[in-house]
N, CA, C and O of each residue as an XYZ file, in Angstrom:
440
protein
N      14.036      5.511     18.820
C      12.644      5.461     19.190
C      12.072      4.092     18.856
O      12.482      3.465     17.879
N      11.253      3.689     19.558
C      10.547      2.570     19.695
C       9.536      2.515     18.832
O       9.335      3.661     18.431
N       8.724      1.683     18.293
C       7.610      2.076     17.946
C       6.456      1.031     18.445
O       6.606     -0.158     18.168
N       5.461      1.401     19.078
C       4.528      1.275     19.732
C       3.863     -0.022     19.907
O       3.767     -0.589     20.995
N       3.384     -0.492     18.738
C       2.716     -1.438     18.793
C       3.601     -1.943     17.394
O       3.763     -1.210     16.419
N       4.013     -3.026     17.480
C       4.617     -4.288     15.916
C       3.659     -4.622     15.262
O       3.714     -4.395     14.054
N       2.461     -5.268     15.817
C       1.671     -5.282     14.720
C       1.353     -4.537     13.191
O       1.369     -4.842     11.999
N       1.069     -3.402     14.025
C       1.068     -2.266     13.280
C       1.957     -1.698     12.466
O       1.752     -1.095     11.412
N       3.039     -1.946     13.064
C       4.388     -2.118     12.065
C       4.314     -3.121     10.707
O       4.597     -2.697      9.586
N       4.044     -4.014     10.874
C       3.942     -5.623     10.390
C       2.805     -4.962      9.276
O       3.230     -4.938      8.121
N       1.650     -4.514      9.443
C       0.600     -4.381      8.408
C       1.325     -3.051      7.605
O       0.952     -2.947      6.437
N       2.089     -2.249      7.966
C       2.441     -0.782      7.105
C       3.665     -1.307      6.635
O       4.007     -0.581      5.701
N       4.618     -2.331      6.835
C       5.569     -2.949      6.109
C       4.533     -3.585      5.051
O       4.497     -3.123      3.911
N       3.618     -4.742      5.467
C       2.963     -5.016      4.328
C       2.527     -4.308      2.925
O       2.661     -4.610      1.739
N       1.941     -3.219      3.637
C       1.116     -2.053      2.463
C       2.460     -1.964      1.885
O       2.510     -2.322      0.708
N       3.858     -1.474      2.555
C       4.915     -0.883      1.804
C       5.248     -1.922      0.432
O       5.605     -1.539     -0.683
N       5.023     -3.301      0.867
C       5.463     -4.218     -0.065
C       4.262     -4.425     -1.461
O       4.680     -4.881     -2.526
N       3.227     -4.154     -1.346
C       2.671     -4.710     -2.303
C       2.425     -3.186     -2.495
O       1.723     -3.367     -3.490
N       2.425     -1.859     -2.362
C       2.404     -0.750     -2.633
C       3.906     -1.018     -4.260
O       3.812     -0.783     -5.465
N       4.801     -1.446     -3.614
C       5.797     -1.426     -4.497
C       5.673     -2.592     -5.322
O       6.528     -2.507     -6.204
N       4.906     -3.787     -5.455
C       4.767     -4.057     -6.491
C       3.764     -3.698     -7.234
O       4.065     -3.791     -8.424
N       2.499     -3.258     -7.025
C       1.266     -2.973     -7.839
C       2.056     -1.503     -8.625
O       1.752     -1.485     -9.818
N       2.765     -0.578     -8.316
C       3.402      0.592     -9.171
C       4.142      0.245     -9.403
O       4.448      0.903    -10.397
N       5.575     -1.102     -9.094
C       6.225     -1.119    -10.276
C       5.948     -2.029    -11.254
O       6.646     -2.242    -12.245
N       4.873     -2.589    -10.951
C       4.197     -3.448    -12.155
C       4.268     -2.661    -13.379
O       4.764     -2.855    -14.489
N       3.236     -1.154    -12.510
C       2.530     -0.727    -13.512
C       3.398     -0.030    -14.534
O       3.126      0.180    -15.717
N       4.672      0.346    -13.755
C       5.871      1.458    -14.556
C       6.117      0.451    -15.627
O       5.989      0.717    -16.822
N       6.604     -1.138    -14.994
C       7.425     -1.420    -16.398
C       6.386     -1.608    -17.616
O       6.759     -1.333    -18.756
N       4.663     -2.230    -17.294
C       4.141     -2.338    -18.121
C       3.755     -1.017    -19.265
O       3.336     -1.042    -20.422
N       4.112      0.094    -18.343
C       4.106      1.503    -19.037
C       5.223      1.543    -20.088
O       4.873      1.635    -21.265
N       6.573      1.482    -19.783
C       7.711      0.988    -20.807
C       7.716      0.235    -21.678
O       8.348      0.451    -22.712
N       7.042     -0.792    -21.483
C       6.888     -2.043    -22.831
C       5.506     -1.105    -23.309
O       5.731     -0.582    -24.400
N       4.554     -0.867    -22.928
C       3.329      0.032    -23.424
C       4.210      0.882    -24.517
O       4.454      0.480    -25.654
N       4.577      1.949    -24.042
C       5.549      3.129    -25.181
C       6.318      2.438    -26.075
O       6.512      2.982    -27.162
N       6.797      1.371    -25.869
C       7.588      0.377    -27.239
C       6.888      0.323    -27.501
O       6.799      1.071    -28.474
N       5.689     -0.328    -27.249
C       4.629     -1.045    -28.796
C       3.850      0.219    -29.383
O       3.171      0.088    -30.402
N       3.954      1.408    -28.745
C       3.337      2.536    -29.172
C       4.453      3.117    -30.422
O       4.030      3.644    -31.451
N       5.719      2.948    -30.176
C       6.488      3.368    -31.244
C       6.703      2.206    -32.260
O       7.343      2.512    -33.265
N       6.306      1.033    -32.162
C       6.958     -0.266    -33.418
C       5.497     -0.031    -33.988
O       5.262      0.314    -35.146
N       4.476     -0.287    -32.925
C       2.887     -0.216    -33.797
C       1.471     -0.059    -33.030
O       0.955     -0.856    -32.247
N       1.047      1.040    -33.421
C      -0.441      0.964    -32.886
C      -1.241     -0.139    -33.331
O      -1.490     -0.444    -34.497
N      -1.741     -0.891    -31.929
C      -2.186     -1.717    -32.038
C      -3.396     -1.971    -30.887
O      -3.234     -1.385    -29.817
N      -4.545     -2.775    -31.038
C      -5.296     -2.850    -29.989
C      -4.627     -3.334    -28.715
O      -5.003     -2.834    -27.655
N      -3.763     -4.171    -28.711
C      -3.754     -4.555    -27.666
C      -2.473     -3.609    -26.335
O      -2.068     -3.828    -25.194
N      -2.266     -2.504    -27.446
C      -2.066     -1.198    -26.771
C      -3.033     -0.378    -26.126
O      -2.944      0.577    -25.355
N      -3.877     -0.929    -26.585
C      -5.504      0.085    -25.236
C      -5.481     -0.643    -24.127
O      -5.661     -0.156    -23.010
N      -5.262     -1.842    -24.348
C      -5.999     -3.287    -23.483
C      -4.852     -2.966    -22.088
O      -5.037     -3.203    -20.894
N      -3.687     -2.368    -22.749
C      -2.155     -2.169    -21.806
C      -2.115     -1.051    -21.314
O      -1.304     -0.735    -20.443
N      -3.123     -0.166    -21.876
C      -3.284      0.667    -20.875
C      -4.132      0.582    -19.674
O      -3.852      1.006    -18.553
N      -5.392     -0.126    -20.118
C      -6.035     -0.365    -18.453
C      -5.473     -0.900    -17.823
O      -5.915     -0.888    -16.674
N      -4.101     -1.767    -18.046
C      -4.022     -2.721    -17.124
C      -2.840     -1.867    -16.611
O      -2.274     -2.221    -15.577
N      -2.504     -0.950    -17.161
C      -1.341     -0.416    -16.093
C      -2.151      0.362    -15.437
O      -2.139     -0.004    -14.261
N      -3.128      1.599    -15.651
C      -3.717      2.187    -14.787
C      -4.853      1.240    -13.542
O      -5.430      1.654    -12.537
N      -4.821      0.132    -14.052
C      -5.270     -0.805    -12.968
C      -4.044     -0.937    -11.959
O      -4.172     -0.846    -10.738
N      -3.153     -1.103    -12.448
C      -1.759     -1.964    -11.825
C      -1.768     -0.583    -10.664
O      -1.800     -0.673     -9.437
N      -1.733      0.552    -11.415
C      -1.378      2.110    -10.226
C      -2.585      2.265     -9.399
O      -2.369      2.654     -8.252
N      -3.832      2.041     -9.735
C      -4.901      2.105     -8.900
C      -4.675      1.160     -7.785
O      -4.967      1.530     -6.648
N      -4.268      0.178     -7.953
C      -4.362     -0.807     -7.356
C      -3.017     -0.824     -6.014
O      -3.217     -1.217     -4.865
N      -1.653     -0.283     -6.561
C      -0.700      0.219     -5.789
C      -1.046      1.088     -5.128
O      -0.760      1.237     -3.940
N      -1.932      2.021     -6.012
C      -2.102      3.665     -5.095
C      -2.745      2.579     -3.974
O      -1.877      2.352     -3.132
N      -4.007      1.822     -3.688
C      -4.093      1.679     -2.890
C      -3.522      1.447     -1.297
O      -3.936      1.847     -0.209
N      -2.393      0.621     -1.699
C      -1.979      0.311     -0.517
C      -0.649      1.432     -0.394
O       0.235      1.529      0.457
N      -0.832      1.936     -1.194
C       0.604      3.279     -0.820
C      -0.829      4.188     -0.247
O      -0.228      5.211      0.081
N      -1.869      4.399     -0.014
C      -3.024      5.073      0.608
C      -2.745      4.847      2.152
O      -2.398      5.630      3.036
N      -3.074      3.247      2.156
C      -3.676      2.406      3.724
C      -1.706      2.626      4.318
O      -1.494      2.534      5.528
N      -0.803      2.827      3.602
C       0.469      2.695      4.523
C       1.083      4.305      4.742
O       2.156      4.727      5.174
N      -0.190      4.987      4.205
C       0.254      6.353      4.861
C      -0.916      6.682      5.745
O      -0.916      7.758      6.344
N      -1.941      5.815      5.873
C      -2.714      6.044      6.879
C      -3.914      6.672      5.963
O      -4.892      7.203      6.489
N      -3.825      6.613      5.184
C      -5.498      7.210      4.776
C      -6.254      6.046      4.123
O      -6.066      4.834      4.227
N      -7.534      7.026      3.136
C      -8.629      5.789      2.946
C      -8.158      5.813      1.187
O      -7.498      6.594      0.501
N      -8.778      4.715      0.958
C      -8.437      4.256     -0.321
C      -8.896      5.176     -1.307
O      -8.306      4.986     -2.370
N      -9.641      6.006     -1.351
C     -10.221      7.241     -1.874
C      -8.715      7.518     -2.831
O      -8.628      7.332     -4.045
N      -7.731      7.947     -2.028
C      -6.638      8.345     -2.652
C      -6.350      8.103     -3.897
O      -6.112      8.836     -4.857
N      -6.448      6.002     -3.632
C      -5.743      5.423     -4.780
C      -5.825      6.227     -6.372
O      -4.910      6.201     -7.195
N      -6.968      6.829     -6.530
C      -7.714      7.142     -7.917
C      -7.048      8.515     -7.924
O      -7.464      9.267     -8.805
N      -6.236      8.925     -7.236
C      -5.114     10.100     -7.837
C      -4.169      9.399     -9.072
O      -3.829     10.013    -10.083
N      -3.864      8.162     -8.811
C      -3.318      7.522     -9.621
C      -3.149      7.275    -10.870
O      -2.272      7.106    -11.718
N      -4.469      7.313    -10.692
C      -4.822      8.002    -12.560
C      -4.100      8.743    -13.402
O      -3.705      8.761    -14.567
N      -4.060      9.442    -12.250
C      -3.352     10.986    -13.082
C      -1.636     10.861    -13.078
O      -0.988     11.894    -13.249
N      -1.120      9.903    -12.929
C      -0.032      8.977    -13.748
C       1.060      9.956    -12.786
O       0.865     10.325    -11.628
N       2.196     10.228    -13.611
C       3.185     10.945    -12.283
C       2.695     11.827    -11.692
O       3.223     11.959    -10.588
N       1.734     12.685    -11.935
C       1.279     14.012    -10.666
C       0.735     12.878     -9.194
O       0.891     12.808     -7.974
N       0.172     12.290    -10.094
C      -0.765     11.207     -8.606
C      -0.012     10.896     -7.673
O      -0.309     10.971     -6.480
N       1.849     10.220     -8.488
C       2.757      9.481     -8.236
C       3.436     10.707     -6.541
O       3.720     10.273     -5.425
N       3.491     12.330     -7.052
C       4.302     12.757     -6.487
C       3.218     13.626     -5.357
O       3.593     14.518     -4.596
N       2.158     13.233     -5.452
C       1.000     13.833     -4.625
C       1.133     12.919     -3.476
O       1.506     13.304     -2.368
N       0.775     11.519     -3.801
C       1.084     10.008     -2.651
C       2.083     10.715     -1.915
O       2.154     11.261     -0.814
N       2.908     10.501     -2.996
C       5.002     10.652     -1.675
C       5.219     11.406     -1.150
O       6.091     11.325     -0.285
N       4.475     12.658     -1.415
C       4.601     14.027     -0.285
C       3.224     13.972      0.729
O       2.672     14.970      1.192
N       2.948     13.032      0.879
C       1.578     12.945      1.629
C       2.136     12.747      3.154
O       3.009     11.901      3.345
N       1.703     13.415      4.081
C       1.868     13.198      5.938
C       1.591     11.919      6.092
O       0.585     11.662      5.430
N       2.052     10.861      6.721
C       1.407      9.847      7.555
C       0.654     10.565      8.844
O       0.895     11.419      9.697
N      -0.746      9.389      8.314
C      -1.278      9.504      9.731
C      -1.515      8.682     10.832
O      -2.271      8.704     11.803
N      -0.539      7.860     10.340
C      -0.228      6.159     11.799
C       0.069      7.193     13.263
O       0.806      8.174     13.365
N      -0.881      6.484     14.369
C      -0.560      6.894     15.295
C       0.751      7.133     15.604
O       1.049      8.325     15.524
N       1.493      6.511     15.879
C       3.445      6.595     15.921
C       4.033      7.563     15.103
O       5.247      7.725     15.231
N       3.276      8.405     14.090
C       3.928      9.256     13.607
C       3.937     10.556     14.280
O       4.805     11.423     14.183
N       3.040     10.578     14.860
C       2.451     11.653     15.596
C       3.521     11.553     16.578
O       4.285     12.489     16.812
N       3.588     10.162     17.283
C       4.632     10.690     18.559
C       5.458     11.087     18.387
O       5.899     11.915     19.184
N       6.202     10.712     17.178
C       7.776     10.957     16.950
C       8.074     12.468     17.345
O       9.218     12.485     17.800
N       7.586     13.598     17.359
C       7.560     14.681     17.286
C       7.798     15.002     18.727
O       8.743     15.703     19.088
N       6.860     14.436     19.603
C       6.840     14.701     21.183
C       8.041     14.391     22.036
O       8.656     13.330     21.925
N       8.355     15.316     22.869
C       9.440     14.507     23.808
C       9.017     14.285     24.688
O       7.951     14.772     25.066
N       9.716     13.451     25.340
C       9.358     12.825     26.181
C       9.227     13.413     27.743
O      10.376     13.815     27.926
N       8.517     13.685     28.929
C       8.090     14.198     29.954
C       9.418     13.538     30.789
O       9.626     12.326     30.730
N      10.211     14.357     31.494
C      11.495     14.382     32.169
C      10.601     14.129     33.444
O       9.854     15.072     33.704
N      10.516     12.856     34.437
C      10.139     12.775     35.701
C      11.068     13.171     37.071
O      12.055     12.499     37.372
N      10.783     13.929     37.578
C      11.861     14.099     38.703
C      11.526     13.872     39.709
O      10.303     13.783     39.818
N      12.342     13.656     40.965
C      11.629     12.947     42.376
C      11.739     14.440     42.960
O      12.549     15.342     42.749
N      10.705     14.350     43.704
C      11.057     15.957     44.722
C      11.488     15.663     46.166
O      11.746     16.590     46.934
């Protein structure tokens, strides 16, 4: 199957790419976060947490716009892996997803 318009391709490859860095920012900064939570509570363990739940807000976004919805989504993100597995089971709603489903109208000459 073809898909319709490239452009459109071109901007949902985009979202795909910075979708995957703004969440895996945020994972590894979550990993070094839980080390410094086990060597030492420390302030600048709060400071590492906004910035990872920034880092996932900020991914959720464009993992939102490359499944076709509104950024509203992103702020599931919050809610750390539930958000994570709410996104990935989400329908696209890019026009072209829709077609994939349809077959195609068989023309015959009479």
């Amino acid at each position: 199957m073809t898909i319709p318009d490239t452009e459109l391709n071109y901007v949902k490859l985009r979202y795909r790419k910075m979708r995957n860095i703004g969440i895996g920012f945020g994972f590894a900064l979550m990993l070094v976060e839980i080390i410094m939570l086990a060597v030492a509570y420390s302030p600048f363990y709060q400071f590492l947490t906004f910035v990872v739940l920034g880092a996932w807000v900020w991914g959720g976004s464009y993992w939102a716009k490359y499944k076709g919805r509104d950024d509203f989504w992103s702020l599931i993100m919050i809610f750390g892996p539930l958000g994570y597995i709410i996104l990935m089971r989400l329908e696209d709603k890019w026009p072209w997803e829709k077609m994939k489903h349809k077959r195609r109208k068989k023309f015959t000459r009479e």
